PDB file of C-alpha atoms in Angstrom:
ATOM      1  CA  UNK N  17       0.177  -3.001  -8.063  1.00  0.00           C
ATOM      2  CA  UNK N  18       3.257  -1.870 -10.446  1.00  0.00           C
ATOM      3  CA  UNK N  19       4.301   1.408 -11.652  1.00  0.00           C
ATOM      4  CA  UNK N  20       4.898   0.538 -15.405  1.00  0.00           C
ATOM      5  CA  UNK N  21       8.312   1.159 -17.075  1.00  0.00           C
ATOM      6  CA  UNK N  22       7.021   4.115 -18.729  1.00  0.00           C
ATOM      7  CA  UNK N  23       6.902   5.758 -14.778  1.00  0.00           C
ATOM      8  CA  UNK N  24      10.345   4.497 -13.769  1.00  0.00           C
ATOM      9  CA  UNK N  25      12.186   5.407 -16.990  1.00  0.00           C
ATOM     10  CA  UNK N  26      10.529   9.002 -16.788  1.00  0.00           C
ATOM     11  CA  UNK N  27      11.724   9.239 -13.689  1.00  0.00           C
ATOM     12  CA  UNK N  28      15.138   8.311 -14.450  1.00  0.00           C
ATOM     13  CA  UNK N  29      15.350  10.641 -17.701  1.00  0.00           C
ATOM     14  CA  UNK N  30      14.056  13.580 -15.656  1.00  0.00           C
ATOM     15  CA  UNK N  31      16.512  13.185 -12.917  1.00  0.00           C
ATOM     16  CA  UNK N  32      19.114  12.801 -15.949  1.00  0.00           C
ATOM     17  CA  UNK N  33      17.938  16.226 -17.439  1.00  0.00           C
ATOM     18  CA  UNK N  34      17.873  17.544 -13.759  1.00  0.00           C
ATOM     19  CA  UNK N  35      21.344  16.848 -12.982  1.00  0.00           C
ATOM     20  CA  UNK N  36      22.646  19.261 -16.048  1.00  0.00           C
ATOM     21  CA  UNK N  37      23.897  22.630 -15.725  1.00  0.00           C
ATOM     22  CA  UNK N  38      20.972  24.987 -15.473  1.00  0.00           C
ATOM     23  CA  UNK N  39      19.917  25.822 -19.155  1.00  0.00           C
ATOM     24  CA  UNK N  40      21.779  22.992 -20.836  1.00  0.00           C
ATOM     25  CA  UNK N  41      19.622  20.341 -22.448  1.00  0.00           C
ATOM     26  CA  UNK N  42      20.387  17.103 -24.006  1.00  0.00           C
ATOM     27  CA  UNK N  43      19.509  15.145 -27.383  1.00  0.00           C
ATOM     28  CA  UNK N  44      17.436  12.005 -26.546  1.00  0.00           C
ATOM     29  CA  UNK N  45      20.726  10.161 -27.830  1.00  0.00           C
ATOM     30  CA  UNK N  46      22.848  11.229 -25.220  1.00  0.00           C
ATOM     31  CA  UNK N  47      20.278  10.684 -22.504  1.00  0.00           C
ATOM     32  CA  UNK N  48      19.484   7.122 -23.860  1.00  0.00           C
ATOM     33  CA  UNK N  49      23.185   6.540 -23.798  1.00  0.00           C
ATOM     34  CA  UNK N  50      23.674   7.721 -20.149  1.00  0.00           C
ATOM     35  CA  UNK N  51      20.691   5.887 -19.012  1.00  0.00           C
ATOM     36  CA  UNK N  52      20.408   2.869 -20.921  1.00  0.00           C
ATOM     37  CA  UNK N  53      16.703   3.748 -21.823  1.00  0.00           C
ATOM     38  CA  UNK N  54      16.147   3.545 -25.797  1.00  0.00           C
ATOM     39  CA  UNK N  55      15.839   6.686 -27.638  1.00  0.00           C
ATOM     40  CA  UNK N  56      12.900   5.369 -29.473  1.00  0.00           C
ATOM     41  CA  UNK N  57      10.947   4.892 -25.805  1.00  0.00           C
ATOM     42  CA  UNK N  58      12.583   8.247 -24.686  1.00  0.00           C
ATOM     43  CA  UNK N  59      10.904   9.882 -27.608  1.00  0.00           C
ATOM     44  CA  UNK N  60       7.542   8.420 -26.851  1.00  0.00           C
ATOM     45  CA  UNK N  61       7.446   9.444 -23.092  1.00  0.00           C
ATOM     46  CA  UNK N  62       8.326  13.082 -24.187  1.00  0.00           C
ATOM     47  CA  UNK N  63       5.460  13.497 -26.016  1.00  0.00           C
ATOM     48  CA  UNK N  64       2.999  13.545 -22.788  1.00  0.00           C
ATOM     49  CA  UNK N  65       5.925  15.096 -20.557  1.00  0.00           C
ATOM     50  CA  UNK N  66       6.157  17.957 -22.907  1.00  0.00           C
ATOM     51  CA  UNK N  67       2.582  18.367 -23.389  1.00  0.00           C
ATOM     52  CA  UNK N  68       2.211  18.783 -19.271  1.00  0.00           C
ATOM     53  CA  UNK N  69       5.073  21.401 -19.517  1.00  0.00           C
ATOM     54  CA  UNK N  70       7.528  18.676 -17.516  1.00  0.00           C
ATOM     55  CA  UNK N  71      10.181  18.920 -20.241  1.00  0.00           C
ATOM     56  CA  UNK N  72      10.992  21.629 -23.128  1.00  0.00           C
ATOM     57  CA  UNK N  73      12.322  20.655 -26.567  1.00  0.00           C
ATOM     58  CA  UNK N  74      14.942  22.823 -28.283  1.00  0.00           C
ATOM     59  CA  UNK N  75      14.446  22.193 -32.368  1.00  0.00           C
ATOM     60  CA  UNK N  76      17.399  21.889 -34.506  1.00  0.00           C
ATOM     61  CA  UNK N  77      20.107  19.233 -35.441  1.00  0.00           C
ATOM     62  CA  UNK N  78      22.208  20.553 -32.248  1.00  0.00           C
ATOM     63  CA  UNK N  79      18.488  20.465 -30.326  1.00  0.00           C
ATOM     64  CA  UNK N  80      17.555  18.584 -27.204  1.00  0.00           C
ATOM     65  CA  UNK N  81      15.563  18.625 -23.823  1.00  0.00           C
ATOM     66  CA  UNK N  82      15.460  20.211 -20.621  1.00  0.00           C
ATOM     67  CA  UNK N  83      13.430  20.610 -17.628  1.00  0.00           C
ATOM     68  CA  UNK N  84      10.499  22.786 -18.601  1.00  0.00           C
ATOM     69  CA  UNK N  85      10.332  24.602 -15.301  1.00  0.00           C
ATOM     70  CA  UNK N  86      12.430  25.183 -12.337  1.00  0.00           C
ATOM     71  CA  UNK N  87      13.400  21.951 -10.962  1.00  0.00           C
ATOM     72  CA  UNK N  88      11.840  22.370  -7.687  1.00  0.00           C
ATOM     73  CA  UNK N  89       8.444  23.001  -9.265  1.00  0.00           C
ATOM     74  CA  UNK N  90       8.340  19.600 -10.791  1.00  0.00           C
ATOM     75  CA  UNK N  91       7.152  16.874  -8.559  1.00  0.00           C
ATOM     76  CA  UNK N  92       7.230  13.234  -9.041  1.00  0.00           C
ATOM     77  CA  UNK N  93       3.309  13.078  -9.104  1.00  0.00           C
ATOM     78  CA  UNK N  94       3.451  15.252 -11.851  1.00  0.00           C
ATOM     79  CA  UNK N  95       5.712  13.169 -13.611  1.00  0.00           C
ATOM     80  CA  UNK N  96       4.314   9.550 -12.870  1.00  0.00           C
ATOM     81  CA  UNK N  97       0.290  11.281 -13.565  1.00  0.00           C
ATOM     82  CA  UNK N  98       1.625  12.486 -17.111  1.00  0.00           C
ATOM     83  CA  UNK N  99       2.884   9.057 -18.196  1.00  0.00           C
ATOM     84  CA  UNK N 100       0.875   6.908 -16.292  1.00  0.00           C
ATOM     85  CA  UNK N 101      -2.584   8.219 -15.910  1.00  0.00           C
ATOM     86  CA  UNK N 102      -4.461   8.361 -12.667  1.00  0.00           C
ATOM     87  CA  UNK N 103      -2.575   6.999  -9.660  1.00  0.00           C
ATOM     88  CA  UNK N 104      -5.770   5.852  -7.839  1.00  0.00           C
ATOM     89  CA  UNK N 105      -4.889   2.211  -6.519  1.00  0.00           C
ATOM     90  CA  UNK N 106      -8.606   1.262  -7.763  1.00  0.00           C
ATOM     91  CA  UNK N 107     -10.613   2.591 -10.532  1.00  0.00           C
ATOM     92  CA  UNK N 108     -13.841   3.452  -8.954  1.00  0.00           C
ATOM     93  CA  UNK N 109     -12.382   6.268  -6.500  1.00  0.00           C
ATOM     94  CA  UNK N 110     -13.036   9.353  -8.594  1.00  0.00           C
ATOM     95  CA  UNK N 111     -15.291   7.817 -11.547  1.00  0.00           C
ATOM     96  CA  UNK N 112     -18.354   8.025  -8.992  1.00  0.00           C
ATOM     97  CA  UNK N 113     -19.885   5.703 -11.367  1.00  0.00           C
ATOM     98  CA  UNK N 114     -20.193   2.624  -8.828  1.00  0.00           C
ATOM     99  CA  UNK N 115     -24.050   1.853  -7.955  1.00  0.00           C
ATOM    100  CA  UNK N 116     -22.469   0.534  -4.862  1.00  0.00           C
ATOM    101  CA  UNK N 117     -20.550   3.507  -3.865  1.00  0.00           C
ATOM    102  CA  UNK N 118     -22.659   4.776  -0.816  1.00  0.00           C
ATOM    103  CA  UNK N 119     -22.508   1.332   0.772  1.00  0.00           C
ATOM    104  CA  UNK N 120     -18.821   0.122  -0.418  1.00  0.00           C
ATOM    105  CA  UNK N 121     -16.950  -0.809   2.528  1.00  0.00           C
ATOM    106  CA  UNK N 122     -13.844  -0.839   0.661  1.00  0.00           C
ATOM    107  CA  UNK N 123     -13.663   2.492  -0.511  1.00  0.00           C
ATOM    108  CA  UNK N 124     -12.846   4.055   2.629  1.00  0.00           C
ATOM    109  CA  UNK N 125      -9.562   1.663   2.951  1.00  0.00           C
ATOM    110  CA  UNK N 126      -8.806   2.672  -1.123  1.00  0.00           C
ATOM    111  CA  UNK N 127      -9.297   6.300  -0.534  1.00  0.00           C
ATOM    112  CA  UNK N 128      -6.769   6.321   2.187  1.00  0.00           C
ATOM    113  CA  UNK N 129      -4.509   4.401   0.379  1.00  0.00           C
ATOM    114  CA  UNK N 130      -4.662   6.685  -2.336  1.00  0.00           C
ATOM    115  CA  UNK N 131      -4.387   9.651  -0.450  1.00  0.00           C
ATOM    116  CA  UNK N 132      -0.902   8.407   1.129  1.00  0.00           C
ATOM    117  CA  UNK N 133       0.081   7.574  -2.460  1.00  0.00           C
ATOM    118  CA  UNK N 134      -0.702  11.260  -3.603  1.00  0.00           C
ATOM    119  CA  UNK N 135       0.755  12.646  -0.649  1.00  0.00           C
ATOM    120  CA  UNK N 136       4.173  10.882  -1.180  1.00  0.00           C
ATOM    121  CA  UNK N 137       4.514  11.624  -4.774  1.00  0.00           C
ATOM    122  CA  UNK N 138       3.338  15.489  -4.742  1.00  0.00           C
ATOM    123  CA  UNK N 139       6.044  15.746  -1.833  1.00  0.00           C
ATOM    124  CA  UNK N 140       9.219  14.395  -3.735  1.00  0.00           C
ATOM    125  CA  UNK N 141      10.431  17.166  -6.328  1.00  0.00           C
ATOM    126  CA  UNK N 142      13.160  16.994  -8.892  1.00  0.00           C
ATOM    127  CA  UNK N 143      15.253  19.180  -6.569  1.00  0.00           C
ATOM    128  CA  UNK N 144      15.355  16.350  -3.824  1.00  0.00           C
ATOM    129  CA  UNK N 145      15.964  13.818  -6.112  1.00  0.00           C
ATOM    130  CA  UNK N 146      19.178  15.575  -7.441  1.00  0.00           C
ATOM    131  CA  UNK N 147      20.209  16.209  -3.670  1.00  0.00           C
ATOM    132  CA  UNK N 148      19.827  12.563  -2.795  1.00  0.00           C
ATOM    133  CA  UNK N 149      21.849  11.971  -6.154  1.00  0.00           C
ATOM    134  CA  UNK N 150      24.336  13.837  -5.017  1.00  0.00           C
ATOM    135  CA  UNK N 151      24.768  12.346  -1.470  1.00  0.00           C
ATOM    136  CA  UNK N 152      25.379   8.998  -3.121  1.00  0.00           C
ATOM    137  CA  UNK N 153      28.727   7.707  -3.746  1.00  0.00           C
ATOM    138  CA  UNK N 154      29.361   7.325  -7.602  1.00  0.00           C
ATOM    139  CA  UNK N 155      32.063   4.297  -6.955  1.00  0.00           C
ATOM    140  CA  UNK N 156      29.391   1.711  -6.061  1.00  0.00           C
ATOM    141  CA  UNK N 157      27.385   2.004  -9.151  1.00  0.00           C
ATOM    142  CA  UNK N 158      27.358   0.547 -12.930  1.00  0.00           C
ATOM    143  CA  UNK N 159      27.072   2.448 -16.277  1.00  0.00           C
TER     144      UNK N 159
ATOM    145  CA  UNK G   1      -1.027   1.016 -10.909  1.00  0.00           C
ATOM    146  CA  UNK G   2      -3.835  -0.752  -9.726  1.00  0.00           C
ATOM    147  CA  UNK G   3      -4.763  -3.298  -7.336  1.00  0.00           C
ATOM    148  CA  UNK G   4      -6.279  -6.008  -9.429  1.00  0.00           C
ATOM    149  CA  UNK G   5      -9.741  -7.390  -9.602  1.00  0.00           C
ATOM    150  CA  UNK G   6      -8.260 -10.649  -7.572  1.00  0.00           C
ATOM    151  CA  UNK G   7      -7.428  -8.352  -4.548  1.00  0.00           C
ATOM    152  CA  UNK G   8     -10.334  -6.253  -4.641  1.00  0.00           C
ATOM    153  CA  UNK G   9     -12.813  -9.167  -5.013  1.00  0.00           C
ATOM    154  CA  UNK G  10     -10.823 -11.311  -2.580  1.00  0.00           C
ATOM    155  CA  UNK G  11     -11.428  -8.548   0.115  1.00  0.00           C
ATOM    156  CA  UNK G  12     -14.996  -8.335  -0.599  1.00  0.00           C
ATOM    157  CA  UNK G  13     -15.333 -12.117  -0.392  1.00  0.00           C
ATOM    158  CA  UNK G  14     -13.779 -11.858   3.423  1.00  0.00           C
ATOM    159  CA  UNK G  15     -16.210  -8.781   4.119  1.00  0.00           C
ATOM    160  CA  UNK G  16     -19.276 -10.817   2.770  1.00  0.00           C
ATOM    161  CA  UNK G  17     -18.222 -13.868   4.941  1.00  0.00           C
ATOM    162  CA  UNK G  18     -17.599 -11.681   8.068  1.00  0.00           C
ATOM    163  CA  UNK G  19     -21.348 -10.031   7.237  1.00  0.00           C
ATOM    164  CA  UNK G  20     -22.902 -13.564   7.339  1.00  0.00           C
ATOM    165  CA  UNK G  21     -21.121 -15.064  10.591  1.00  0.00           C
ATOM    166  CA  UNK G  22     -24.504 -15.758  11.850  1.00  0.00           C
ATOM    167  CA  UNK G  23     -24.919 -18.255   8.928  1.00  0.00           C
ATOM    168  CA  UNK G  24     -22.721 -21.782   9.572  1.00  0.00           C
ATOM    169  CA  UNK G  25     -21.535 -21.232   5.956  1.00  0.00           C
ATOM    170  CA  UNK G  26     -22.266 -19.345   2.890  1.00  0.00           C
ATOM    171  CA  UNK G  27     -22.685 -20.332  -0.845  1.00  0.00           C
ATOM    172  CA  UNK G  28     -19.981 -18.844  -3.227  1.00  0.00           C
ATOM    173  CA  UNK G  29     -23.313 -18.526  -5.170  1.00  0.00           C
ATOM    174  CA  UNK G  30     -24.921 -16.397  -3.161  1.00  0.00           C
ATOM    175  CA  UNK G  31     -21.645 -14.302  -2.395  1.00  0.00           C
ATOM    176  CA  UNK G  32     -21.288 -14.079  -6.086  1.00  0.00           C
ATOM    177  CA  UNK G  33     -25.025 -12.623  -6.695  1.00  0.00           C
ATOM    178  CA  UNK G  34     -24.743 -10.279  -3.744  1.00  0.00           C
ATOM    179  CA  UNK G  35     -21.498  -8.852  -4.912  1.00  0.00           C
ATOM    180  CA  UNK G  36     -21.894  -9.196  -8.692  1.00  0.00           C
ATOM    181  CA  UNK G  37     -18.863 -11.112  -9.305  1.00  0.00           C
ATOM    182  CA  UNK G  38     -19.147 -14.117 -11.554  1.00  0.00           C
ATOM    183  CA  UNK G  39     -19.040 -17.255  -9.296  1.00  0.00           C
ATOM    184  CA  UNK G  40     -16.496 -18.874 -11.567  1.00  0.00           C
ATOM    185  CA  UNK G  41     -14.066 -15.952 -10.934  1.00  0.00           C
ATOM    186  CA  UNK G  42     -15.039 -15.855  -7.221  1.00  0.00           C
ATOM    187  CA  UNK G  43     -14.161 -19.667  -6.992  1.00  0.00           C
ATOM    188  CA  UNK G  44     -10.460 -19.185  -7.975  1.00  0.00           C
ATOM    189  CA  UNK G  45     -10.190 -16.338  -5.530  1.00  0.00           C
ATOM    190  CA  UNK G  46     -11.557 -18.250  -2.963  1.00  0.00           C
ATOM    191  CA  UNK G  47      -9.276 -21.328  -3.487  1.00  0.00           C
ATOM    192  CA  UNK G  48      -6.233 -18.739  -3.225  1.00  0.00           C
ATOM    193  CA  UNK G  49      -7.987 -17.745   0.395  1.00  0.00           C
ATOM    194  CA  UNK G  50      -8.654 -21.012   1.365  1.00  0.00           C
ATOM    195  CA  UNK G  51      -5.068 -22.308   1.027  1.00  0.00           C
ATOM    196  CA  UNK G  52      -3.557 -19.396   2.775  1.00  0.00           C
ATOM    197  CA  UNK G  53      -5.710 -20.272   5.679  1.00  0.00           C
ATOM    198  CA  UNK G  54      -8.274 -17.435   5.674  1.00  0.00           C
ATOM    199  CA  UNK G  55     -11.535 -19.049   4.785  1.00  0.00           C
ATOM    200  CA  UNK G  56     -12.829 -22.742   5.198  1.00  0.00           C
ATOM    201  CA  UNK G  57     -14.803 -24.673   3.190  1.00  0.00           C
ATOM    202  CA  UNK G  58     -17.609 -26.491   4.393  1.00  0.00           C
ATOM    203  CA  UNK G  59     -18.614 -30.051   2.214  1.00  0.00           C
ATOM    204  CA  UNK G  60     -21.845 -30.864   1.684  1.00  0.00           C
ATOM    205  CA  UNK G  61     -24.836 -30.216  -0.625  1.00  0.00           C
ATOM    206  CA  UNK G  62     -25.794 -26.992   1.142  1.00  0.00           C
ATOM    207  CA  UNK G  63     -21.726 -26.499   1.417  1.00  0.00           C
ATOM    208  CA  UNK G  64     -20.050 -23.151   1.268  1.00  0.00           C
ATOM    209  CA  UNK G  65     -17.212 -20.989   3.048  1.00  0.00           C
ATOM    210  CA  UNK G  66     -16.895 -19.677   6.341  1.00  0.00           C
ATOM    211  CA  UNK G  67     -14.056 -17.486   7.765  1.00  0.00           C
ATOM    212  CA  UNK G  68     -11.255 -19.493   9.408  1.00  0.00           C
ATOM    213  CA  UNK G  69     -10.259 -16.553  11.573  1.00  0.00           C
ATOM    214  CA  UNK G  70     -11.186 -13.729  13.726  1.00  0.00           C
ATOM    215  CA  UNK G  71     -11.827 -10.709  11.475  1.00  0.00           C
ATOM    216  CA  UNK G  72      -9.766  -8.705  13.932  1.00  0.00           C
ATOM    217  CA  UNK G  73      -6.894 -11.154  13.256  1.00  0.00           C
ATOM    218  CA  UNK G  74      -7.132 -10.603   9.441  1.00  0.00           C
ATOM    219  CA  UNK G  75      -4.853  -7.601   8.273  1.00  0.00           C
ATOM    220  CA  UNK G  76      -6.143  -6.330   4.573  1.00  0.00           C
ATOM    221  CA  UNK G  77      -2.268  -5.975   3.709  1.00  0.00           C
ATOM    222  CA  UNK G  78      -1.609  -9.426   4.163  1.00  0.00           C
ATOM    223  CA  UNK G  79      -4.629 -10.813   2.761  1.00  0.00           C
ATOM    224  CA  UNK G  80      -3.867  -8.530  -0.429  1.00  0.00           C
ATOM    225  CA  UNK G  81      -0.245  -9.552  -0.788  1.00  0.00           C
ATOM    226  CA  UNK G  82      -1.612 -13.345  -0.389  1.00  0.00           C
ATOM    227  CA  UNK G  83      -4.191 -12.163  -3.485  1.00  0.00           C
ATOM    228  CA  UNK G  84      -1.900  -9.955  -5.568  1.00  0.00           C
ATOM    229  CA  UNK G  85       1.374 -11.742  -4.965  1.00  0.00           C
ATOM    230  CA  UNK G  86       2.779  -8.848  -3.530  1.00  0.00           C
ATOM    231  CA  UNK G  87       2.044  -5.144  -2.992  1.00  0.00           C
ATOM    232  CA  UNK G  88       5.229  -3.263  -3.994  1.00  0.00           C
ATOM    233  CA  UNK G  89       5.036  -0.467  -6.692  1.00  0.00           C
ATOM    234  CA  UNK G  90       8.034  -1.783  -8.105  1.00  0.00           C
ATOM    235  CA  UNK G  91       9.793  -5.337  -8.445  1.00  0.00           C
ATOM    236  CA  UNK G  92      12.901  -5.847  -6.057  1.00  0.00           C
ATOM    237  CA  UNK G  93      15.956  -5.953  -7.177  1.00  0.00           C
ATOM    238  CA  UNK G  94      17.175  -9.444  -8.154  1.00  0.00           C
ATOM    239  CA  UNK G  95      20.302 -10.971  -6.265  1.00  0.00           C
ATOM    240  CA  UNK G  96      23.228  -9.588  -8.309  1.00  0.00           C
ATOM    241  CA  UNK G  97      21.304  -7.450 -10.208  1.00  0.00           C
ATOM    242  CA  UNK G  98      23.153  -4.033 -10.848  1.00  0.00           C
ATOM    243  CA  UNK G  99      21.650  -0.585 -11.095  1.00  0.00           C
ATOM    244  CA  UNK G 100      23.029   2.561 -12.069  1.00  0.00           C
ATOM    245  CA  UNK G 101      23.618   5.596 -10.038  1.00  0.00           C
ATOM    246  CA  UNK G 102      20.444   7.028 -11.326  1.00  0.00           C
ATOM    247  CA  UNK G 103      18.026   4.333 -10.815  1.00  0.00           C
ATOM    248  CA  UNK G 104      19.108   3.881  -7.150  1.00  0.00           C
ATOM    249  CA  UNK G 105      18.594   7.369  -6.376  1.00  0.00           C
ATOM    250  CA  UNK G 106      15.045   6.783  -7.809  1.00  0.00           C
ATOM    251  CA  UNK G 107      14.176   3.588  -6.104  1.00  0.00           C
ATOM    252  CA  UNK G 108      15.399   5.030  -2.806  1.00  0.00           C
ATOM    253  CA  UNK G 109      14.043   8.345  -2.886  1.00  0.00           C
ATOM    254  CA  UNK G 110      10.901   7.548  -4.519  1.00  0.00           C
ATOM    255  CA  UNK G 111       9.862   3.920  -4.706  1.00  0.00           C
ATOM    256  CA  UNK G 112      11.108   2.770  -1.091  1.00  0.00           C
ATOM    257  CA  UNK G 113       9.028   5.588   0.319  1.00  0.00           C
ATOM    258  CA  UNK G 114       6.085   4.643  -1.262  1.00  0.00           C
ATOM    259  CA  UNK G 115       6.239   1.032  -0.624  1.00  0.00           C
ATOM    260  CA  UNK G 116       6.710   2.161   2.904  1.00  0.00           C
ATOM    261  CA  UNK G 117       3.653   4.454   2.976  1.00  0.00           C
ATOM    262  CA  UNK G 118       1.468   1.804   1.321  1.00  0.00           C
ATOM    263  CA  UNK G 119       2.485  -0.827   3.559  1.00  0.00           C
ATOM    264  CA  UNK G 120       1.625   1.245   6.623  1.00  0.00           C
ATOM    265  CA  UNK G 121      -1.885   1.921   5.537  1.00  0.00           C
ATOM    266  CA  UNK G 122      -2.742  -1.579   4.194  1.00  0.00           C
ATOM    267  CA  UNK G 123      -1.296  -3.339   7.257  1.00  0.00           C
ATOM    268  CA  UNK G 124      -3.242  -1.065   9.878  1.00  0.00           C
ATOM    269  CA  UNK G 125      -6.534  -2.010   8.459  1.00  0.00           C
ATOM    270  CA  UNK G 126      -8.165  -5.331   9.918  1.00  0.00           C
ATOM    271  CA  UNK G 127     -11.427  -6.953   8.343  1.00  0.00           C
ATOM    272  CA  UNK G 128     -12.837  -6.185  11.647  1.00  0.00           C
ATOM    273  CA  UNK G 129     -11.531  -2.468  11.394  1.00  0.00           C
ATOM    274  CA  UNK G 130     -12.960  -2.363   7.688  1.00  0.00           C
ATOM    275  CA  UNK G 131     -16.116  -3.721   9.072  1.00  0.00           C
ATOM    276  CA  UNK G 132     -16.393  -0.813  11.506  1.00  0.00           C
ATOM    277  CA  UNK G 133     -15.817  -3.269  14.477  1.00  0.00           C
ATOM    278  CA  UNK G 134     -12.740  -1.743  15.897  1.00  0.00           C
ATOM    279  CA  UNK G 135     -14.168  -2.197  19.170  1.00  0.00           C
ATOM    280  CA  UNK G 136     -12.292  -5.251  20.879  1.00  0.00           C
ATOM    281  CA  UNK G 137     -15.319  -6.455  22.996  1.00  0.00           C
ATOM    282  CA  UNK G 138     -17.618  -6.389  20.031  1.00  0.00           C
ATOM    283  CA  UNK G 139     -15.441  -8.592  18.064  1.00  0.00           C
ATOM    284  CA  UNK G 140     -16.094 -11.556  19.585  1.00  0.00           C
ATOM    285  CA  UNK G 141     -19.626 -11.798  17.662  1.00  0.00           C
ATOM    286  CA  UNK G 142     -17.455 -12.419  14.653  1.00  0.00           C
ATOM    287  CA  UNK G 143     -15.394 -15.445  16.656  1.00  0.00           C
ATOM    288  CA  UNK G 144     -16.525 -18.690  14.849  1.00  0.00           C
TER     289      UNK G 144
END
């Protein structure tokens, strides 16, 4: 039950952008140099993130990307849904296509699990990530 | 970010066996039919659950499977981990593997929390509670 690299890399790239001084932007090349994510992959991830208004692009040779709205209004859940799609642990929860829905014994558990996942990712925003980043000691990490 | 069919079908196999405890054993073919799952795939799932001690096979012409444990003692989270390998949202850091401060921050702020909350949910559900037999006085019915 994994989050894909799309979700993982998107969170890392967004945290990098959120750490920039307000109003600053970064090119995919500099994001790539600072996160280790290839700029081709970043370009790919930025398409749905831009569409969702999570990031904003600045055009031009000196252009780049920045958070699309104040970072405390950007939630982890929004980022993950933009690049991963639905966060349901099983595909049958919202589809309402399952003929066994009314008598499905597992449905209650999967629903509870989904609610817990959604509550968790919808309660953490980029401001929270920035704050916990700032409490970490720089010395211990590579790159 | 999905539970695979192996996990889902494995849980349905356990539920089906628990619902038919009054029978000495249940054939996989009948479970496959009731649950609309291919019998061949169900057999693979049954092997995993048998090796882990959740179900027991009954040999013979009219053979099949039966639960090896009381449904109140089968924790859904543990069964899912057996079926799925683990129930983590992201791979653990390999020994010696380094991570950047950014990666570490995302892991501890998001993924560790998410893993913990997922575990809390699935480890609080037993096969018996899933079936609605949380009353401990009623669970004797399922003792085999």
